mmCIF file of C-alpha atoms in Angstrom:
data_model
loop_
_atom_site.group_PDB
_atom_site.id
_atom_site.type_symbol
_atom_site.label_atom_id
_atom_site.label_comp_id
_atom_site.label_asym_id
_atom_site.label_seq_id
_atom_site.Cartn_x
_atom_site.Cartn_y
_atom_site.Cartn_z
ATOM 1 C CA LYS D 1 0.108 -0.258 -0.181
ATOM 2 C CA ALA D 2 1.562 3.373 -1.196
ATOM 3 C CA GLY D 3 2.118 5.745 1.863
ATOM 4 C CA VAL D 4 0.789 9.540 2.262
ATOM 5 C CA THR D 5 2.962 11.541 -0.967
ATOM 6 C CA GLN D 6 3.097 15.239 -1.024
ATOM 7 C CA THR D 7 4.297 17.478 -3.833
ATOM 8 C CA PRO D 8 6.822 19.007 -4.533
ATOM 9 C CA ARG D 9 9.356 18.007 -2.105
ATOM 10 C CA TYR D 10 11.005 21.394 -2.221
ATOM 11 C CA LEU D 11 10.493 24.677 -2.677
ATOM 12 C CA ILE D 12 12.106 28.089 -3.200
ATOM 13 C CA LYS D 13 10.090 31.348 -3.454
ATOM 14 C CA THR D 14 10.120 35.053 -3.032
ATOM 15 C CA ARG D 15 8.484 37.038 -0.176
ATOM 16 C CA GLY D 16 4.636 38.316 -1.266
ATOM 17 C CA GLN D 17 4.175 35.321 -4.092
ATOM 18 C CA GLN D 18 1.811 32.511 -3.309
ATOM 19 C CA VAL D 19 2.052 28.577 -3.009
ATOM 20 C CA THR D 20 0.155 25.793 -3.230
ATOM 21 C CA LEU D 21 1.363 22.198 -1.942
ATOM 22 C CA SER D 22 -0.359 18.988 -2.639
ATOM 23 C CA CYS D 23 -1.653 15.913 -0.671
ATOM 24 C CA SER D 24 -2.052 12.171 -1.405
ATOM 25 C CA PRO D 25 -3.220 10.601 1.542
ATOM 26 C CA ILE D 26 -3.096 6.595 1.756
ATOM 27 C CA SER D 27 -5.895 4.561 -0.250
ATOM 28 C CA GLY D 28 -8.913 4.465 2.014
ATOM 29 C CA HIS D 29 -8.113 7.318 4.422
ATOM 30 C CA ARG D 30 -10.433 10.399 4.335
ATOM 31 C CA SER D 31 -9.137 12.466 7.407
ATOM 32 C CA VAL D 32 -6.016 14.783 6.090
ATOM 33 C CA SER D 33 -4.372 16.652 8.323
ATOM 34 C CA TRP D 34 -1.591 19.979 7.965
ATOM 35 C CA TYR D 35 0.958 20.714 9.839
ATOM 36 C CA GLN D 36 3.695 22.910 9.779
ATOM 37 C CA GLN D 37 7.122 22.235 11.329
ATOM 38 C CA THR D 38 9.858 24.874 12.567
ATOM 39 C CA PRO D 39 13.008 24.418 14.612
ATOM 40 C CA GLY D 40 11.341 26.667 17.583
ATOM 41 C CA GLN D 41 7.535 25.854 17.332
ATOM 42 C CA GLY D 42 7.951 22.129 16.747
ATOM 43 C CA LEU D 43 5.407 20.886 14.770
ATOM 44 C CA GLN D 44 1.616 23.232 14.712
ATOM 45 C CA PHE D 45 -1.328 22.753 13.565
ATOM 46 C CA LEU D 46 -3.334 23.863 10.931
ATOM 47 C CA PHE D 47 -5.862 22.478 9.420
ATOM 48 C CA GLU D 48 -7.936 19.317 9.074
ATOM 49 C CA TYR D 49 -10.683 17.707 6.440
ATOM 50 C CA PHE D 50 -12.909 15.527 6.546
ATOM 51 C CA SER D 51 -14.872 14.569 3.541
ATOM 52 C CA GLU D 52 -14.154 17.399 1.857
ATOM 53 C CA THR D 53 -14.760 19.435 4.276
ATOM 54 C CA GLN D 54 -12.575 21.739 7.012
ATOM 55 C CA ARG D 55 -13.457 20.297 11.023
ATOM 56 C CA ASN D 56 -10.646 22.082 12.178
ATOM 57 C CA LYS D 57 -8.480 24.880 11.799
ATOM 58 C CA GLY D 58 -4.785 26.059 14.014
ATOM 59 C CA ASN D 59 -3.892 29.751 15.342
ATOM 60 C CA PHE D 60 -2.667 30.584 11.859
ATOM 61 C CA PRO D 61 -3.813 34.223 9.300
ATOM 62 C CA GLY D 62 -5.807 34.194 6.618
ATOM 63 C CA ARG D 63 -3.320 33.498 4.074
ATOM 64 C CA PHE D 64 -2.933 29.687 4.799
ATOM 65 C CA SER D 65 -5.758 27.961 3.702
ATOM 66 C CA GLY D 66 -6.352 24.329 2.614
ATOM 67 C CA ARG D 67 -8.656 22.232 0.722
ATOM 68 C CA GLN D 68 -9.823 18.708 0.226
ATOM 69 C CA PHE D 69 -11.155 16.678 -3.095
ATOM 70 C CA SER D 70 -14.064 14.427 -3.640
ATOM 71 C CA ASN D 71 -10.999 11.797 -3.787
ATOM 72 C CA SER D 72 -9.474 12.718 -0.695
ATOM 73 C CA ARG D 73 -6.408 14.735 -2.415
ATOM 74 C CA SER D 74 -5.581 17.524 -0.252
ATOM 75 C CA GLU D 75 -4.370 20.955 -1.136
ATOM 76 C CA MET D 76 -3.099 23.375 1.134
ATOM 77 C CA ASN D 77 -2.036 27.600 0.076
ATOM 78 C CA VAL D 78 -0.257 30.170 1.228
ATOM 79 C CA SER D 79 -0.679 33.658 -0.139
ATOM 80 C CA THR D 80 1.400 36.373 0.071
ATOM 81 C CA LEU D 81 4.675 34.676 1.598
ATOM 82 C CA GLU D 82 6.841 35.869 4.206
ATOM 83 C CA LEU D 83 10.388 35.119 5.466
ATOM 84 C CA GLY D 84 8.692 33.118 8.581
ATOM 85 C CA ASP D 85 6.565 30.665 6.238
ATOM 86 C CA SER D 86 10.015 29.036 5.536
ATOM 87 C CA ALA D 87 9.239 25.454 6.824
ATOM 88 C CA LEU D 88 9.062 21.817 6.997
ATOM 89 C CA TYR D 89 5.100 21.350 5.719
ATOM 90 C CA LEU D 90 3.678 17.840 6.871
ATOM 91 C CA CYS D 91 0.784 16.128 5.763
ATOM 92 C CA ALA D 92 -0.999 13.439 7.663
ATOM 93 C CA SER D 93 -3.821 10.993 6.567
ATOM 94 C CA SER D 94 -6.328 8.818 8.954
ATOM 95 C CA LEU D 95 -8.245 5.998 8.434
ATOM 96 C CA THR D 96 -10.955 7.324 11.015
ATOM 97 C CA ASN D 97 -13.365 10.315 11.354
ATOM 98 C CA ARG D 98 -11.458 11.084 14.885
ATOM 99 C CA ALA D 99 -8.151 12.348 13.371
ATOM 100 C CA SER D 100 -7.134 13.087 17.274
ATOM 101 C CA SER D 101 -7.699 9.804 18.624
ATOM 102 C CA TYR D 102 -6.295 7.377 15.638
ATOM 103 C CA GLU D 103 -2.708 7.128 14.096
ATOM 104 C CA GLN D 104 -2.050 9.522 11.425
ATOM 105 C CA TYR D 105 0.522 8.387 8.550
ATOM 106 C CA PHE D 106 2.810 11.240 8.023
ATOM 107 C CA GLY D 107 3.971 11.620 4.413
ATOM 108 C CA PRO D 108 7.544 13.270 3.567
ATOM 109 C CA GLY D 109 6.946 16.610 3.557
ATOM 110 C CA THR D 110 7.447 19.610 1.883
ATOM 111 C CA ARG D 111 10.198 22.071 2.183
ATOM 112 C CA LEU D 112 9.321 25.883 1.836
ATOM 113 C CA THR D 113 11.888 28.319 1.474
ATOM 114 C CA VAL D 114 11.001 32.004 0.828
ATOM 115 C CA THR D 115 13.648 34.316 0.411
ATOM 116 C CA GLY I 1 -5.127 27.575 27.092
ATOM 117 C CA GLN I 2 -2.886 24.283 25.090
ATOM 118 C CA ASN I 3 0.688 23.460 26.696
ATOM 119 C CA ILE I 4 2.515 20.267 26.494
ATOM 120 C CA ASP I 5 5.990 19.881 27.662
ATOM 121 C CA GLN I 6 9.053 17.781 27.386
ATOM 122 C CA PRO I 7 12.894 17.767 27.683
ATOM 123 C CA THR I 8 14.810 19.413 24.436
ATOM 124 C CA GLU I 9 17.183 17.044 24.668
ATOM 125 C CA MET I 10 18.766 13.828 26.315
ATOM 126 C CA THR I 11 21.871 11.447 25.773
ATOM 127 C CA ALA I 12 22.056 7.928 26.574
ATOM 128 C CA THR I 13 24.798 5.083 26.233
ATOM 129 C CA GLU I 14 24.106 2.528 23.849
ATOM 130 C CA GLY I 15 22.312 -0.529 25.395
ATOM 131 C CA ALA I 16 20.960 1.669 28.488
ATOM 132 C CA ILE I 17 17.438 2.460 29.112
ATOM 133 C CA VAL I 18 16.447 6.015 28.466
ATOM 134 C CA GLN I 19 12.603 7.612 29.797
ATOM 135 C CA ILE I 20 11.083 10.508 28.009
ATOM 136 C CA ASN I 21 8.662 12.679 30.187
ATOM 137 C CA CYS I 22 5.433 14.590 28.566
ATOM 138 C CA THR I 23 3.692 17.242 30.821
ATOM 139 C CA TYR I 24 0.281 18.128 29.170
ATOM 140 C CA GLN I 25 -2.595 20.880 29.699
ATOM 141 C CA THR I 26 -5.067 20.626 27.611
ATOM 142 C CA SER I 27 -8.575 21.895 27.242
ATOM 143 C CA GLY I 28 -9.261 18.527 25.635
ATOM 144 C CA PHE I 29 -8.284 15.350 25.709
ATOM 145 C CA ASN I 30 -8.574 11.930 23.326
ATOM 146 C CA GLY I 31 -5.761 10.260 23.713
ATOM 147 C CA LEU I 32 -1.771 10.898 24.067
ATOM 148 C CA PHE I 33 0.549 10.103 20.900
ATOM 149 C CA TRP I 34 4.157 9.243 20.862
ATOM 150 C CA TYR I 35 5.711 9.607 17.318
ATOM 151 C CA GLN I 36 9.284 9.227 16.320
ATOM 152 C CA GLN I 37 11.035 11.249 13.678
ATOM 153 C CA HIS I 38 14.393 11.089 12.324
ATOM 154 C CA ALA I 39 16.384 14.063 11.339
ATOM 155 C CA GLY I 40 14.869 15.062 8.143
ATOM 156 C CA GLU I 41 12.340 12.200 7.850
ATOM 157 C CA ALA I 42 8.753 12.184 8.291
ATOM 158 C CA PRO I 43 7.345 11.398 12.389
ATOM 159 C CA THR I 44 5.953 7.758 12.405
ATOM 160 C CA PHE I 45 4.001 6.531 15.000
ATOM 161 C CA LEU I 46 5.248 4.819 18.074
ATOM 162 C CA SER I 47 2.245 4.339 20.636
ATOM 163 C CA TYR I 48 -0.988 5.989 21.714
ATOM 164 C CA ASN I 49 -2.386 5.663 25.339
ATOM 165 C CA VAL I 50 -6.144 6.838 25.875
ATOM 166 C CA LEU I 51 -6.290 4.824 29.335
ATOM 167 C CA ASP I 52 -4.412 5.640 32.324
ATOM 168 C CA GLY I 53 -1.590 2.641 32.162
ATOM 169 C CA LEU I 54 1.291 0.876 30.434
ATOM 170 C CA GLU I 55 1.101 0.196 27.082
ATOM 171 C CA GLU I 56 4.018 -2.117 26.095
ATOM 172 C CA LYS I 57 5.126 -2.754 21.872
ATOM 173 C CA GLY I 58 8.777 -4.476 21.889
ATOM 174 C CA ARG I 59 11.965 -2.105 23.220
ATOM 175 C CA PHE I 60 9.232 0.695 23.571
ATOM 176 C CA SER I 61 6.498 1.319 26.513
ATOM 177 C CA SER I 62 4.263 4.699 27.364
ATOM 178 C CA PHE I 63 2.425 5.742 30.431
ATOM 179 C CA LEU I 64 -0.157 7.920 30.623
ATOM 180 C CA SER I 65 -1.352 9.185 34.017
ATOM 181 C CA ARG I 66 -4.505 11.599 33.251
ATOM 182 C CA SER I 67 -5.234 12.692 36.441
ATOM 183 C CA LYS I 68 -1.811 14.053 36.372
ATOM 184 C CA GLY I 69 -1.516 15.378 33.108
ATOM 185 C CA TYR I 70 1.676 13.082 32.412
ATOM 186 C CA SER I 71 3.157 10.373 30.244
ATOM 187 C CA TYR I 72 6.197 8.813 29.489
ATOM 188 C CA LEU I 73 7.807 6.712 26.933
ATOM 189 C CA LEU I 74 10.574 4.267 27.729
ATOM 190 C CA LEU I 75 12.931 2.918 25.895
ATOM 191 C CA LYS I 76 14.847 -0.256 26.725
ATOM 192 C CA GLU I 77 18.518 -1.732 24.927
ATOM 193 C CA LEU I 78 18.717 1.371 23.161
ATOM 194 C CA GLN I 79 20.552 1.309 19.485
ATOM 195 C CA MET I 80 22.409 3.587 17.501
ATOM 196 C CA LYS I 81 19.217 4.025 15.529
ATOM 197 C CA ASP I 82 16.935 5.200 18.337
ATOM 198 C CA SER I 83 19.254 8.486 17.999
ATOM 199 C CA ALA I 84 15.720 10.563 16.795
ATOM 200 C CA SER I 85 13.265 13.036 17.911
ATOM 201 C CA TYR I 86 10.667 11.871 20.212
ATOM 202 C CA LEU I 87 7.358 14.004 19.750
ATOM 203 C CA CYS I 88 4.551 13.723 22.927
ATOM 204 C CA ALA I 89 1.221 14.831 21.241
ATOM 205 C CA VAL I 90 -2.817 15.434 22.537
ATOM 206 C CA GLY I 91 -5.175 14.048 20.494
ATOM 207 C CA ASN I 92 -7.684 17.379 20.893
ATOM 208 C CA THR I 93 -10.869 17.523 18.892
ATOM 209 C CA ASP I 94 -9.551 16.342 15.628
ATOM 210 C CA LYS I 95 -6.190 17.828 16.039
ATOM 211 C CA LEU I 96 -3.353 16.794 17.520
ATOM 212 C CA ILE I 97 -1.126 19.105 19.746
ATOM 213 C CA PHE I 98 2.436 18.521 19.778
ATOM 214 C CA GLY I 99 5.443 19.212 21.628
ATOM 215 C CA THR I 100 8.171 20.569 20.300
ATOM 216 C CA GLY I 101 9.987 17.202 21.010
ATOM 217 C CA THR I 102 12.774 15.842 22.805
ATOM 218 C CA ARG I 103 16.337 15.145 20.535
ATOM 219 C CA LEU I 104 17.316 11.884 21.992
ATOM 220 C CA GLN I 105 21.033 11.563 20.876
ATOM 221 C CA VAL I 106 22.256 7.430 21.858
ATOM 222 C CA PHE I 107 26.536 7.022 21.733
ATOM 223 C CA PRO I 108 28.497 3.520 21.711
#
């Protein structure tokens, strides 16, 4: 069974630009969560989707948005990039509809660098 | 507020036992997770506790006390490959709240 895949793996953008990251969950998984990981802050929750609905959102500005498609694939978008958005963005999928009480499987992440 | 604390760094010797502590204060609780993350790699699931007590899985064990807001991960017979970051996370209303992680270095 294929794991969680994320594209692209690496990305370099300039301040002010926007970026879209993609995540394909494990087949059969309908819950997809996104996290931002930085050395100082650790893993911080961005949002969680289940059956195309955003069920939970972390404390990030409105520049961060996401969506989920009918095949459970998910995208996240960051507009008007800032230097502080440089981070590893991780996507995780879960089998059940309770992402907080079941094992999550993480993808390899997208390393975003903003210059 | 949501707060999860764990030590930043720990060191241990190959073959030894190490205990990584995690304390939490969160507004909700659906269970406590431990993940392992090697440098440059994605986190991988180690354990999940929802009831008080000890869960054992091979060389790794995890303990939970909900009344004390406390958990620990116990690693026995340490191997060099156990050098990694260990992330404590609390399940809370369809999301995981992570601590900043404990970087464990195992020396020969």
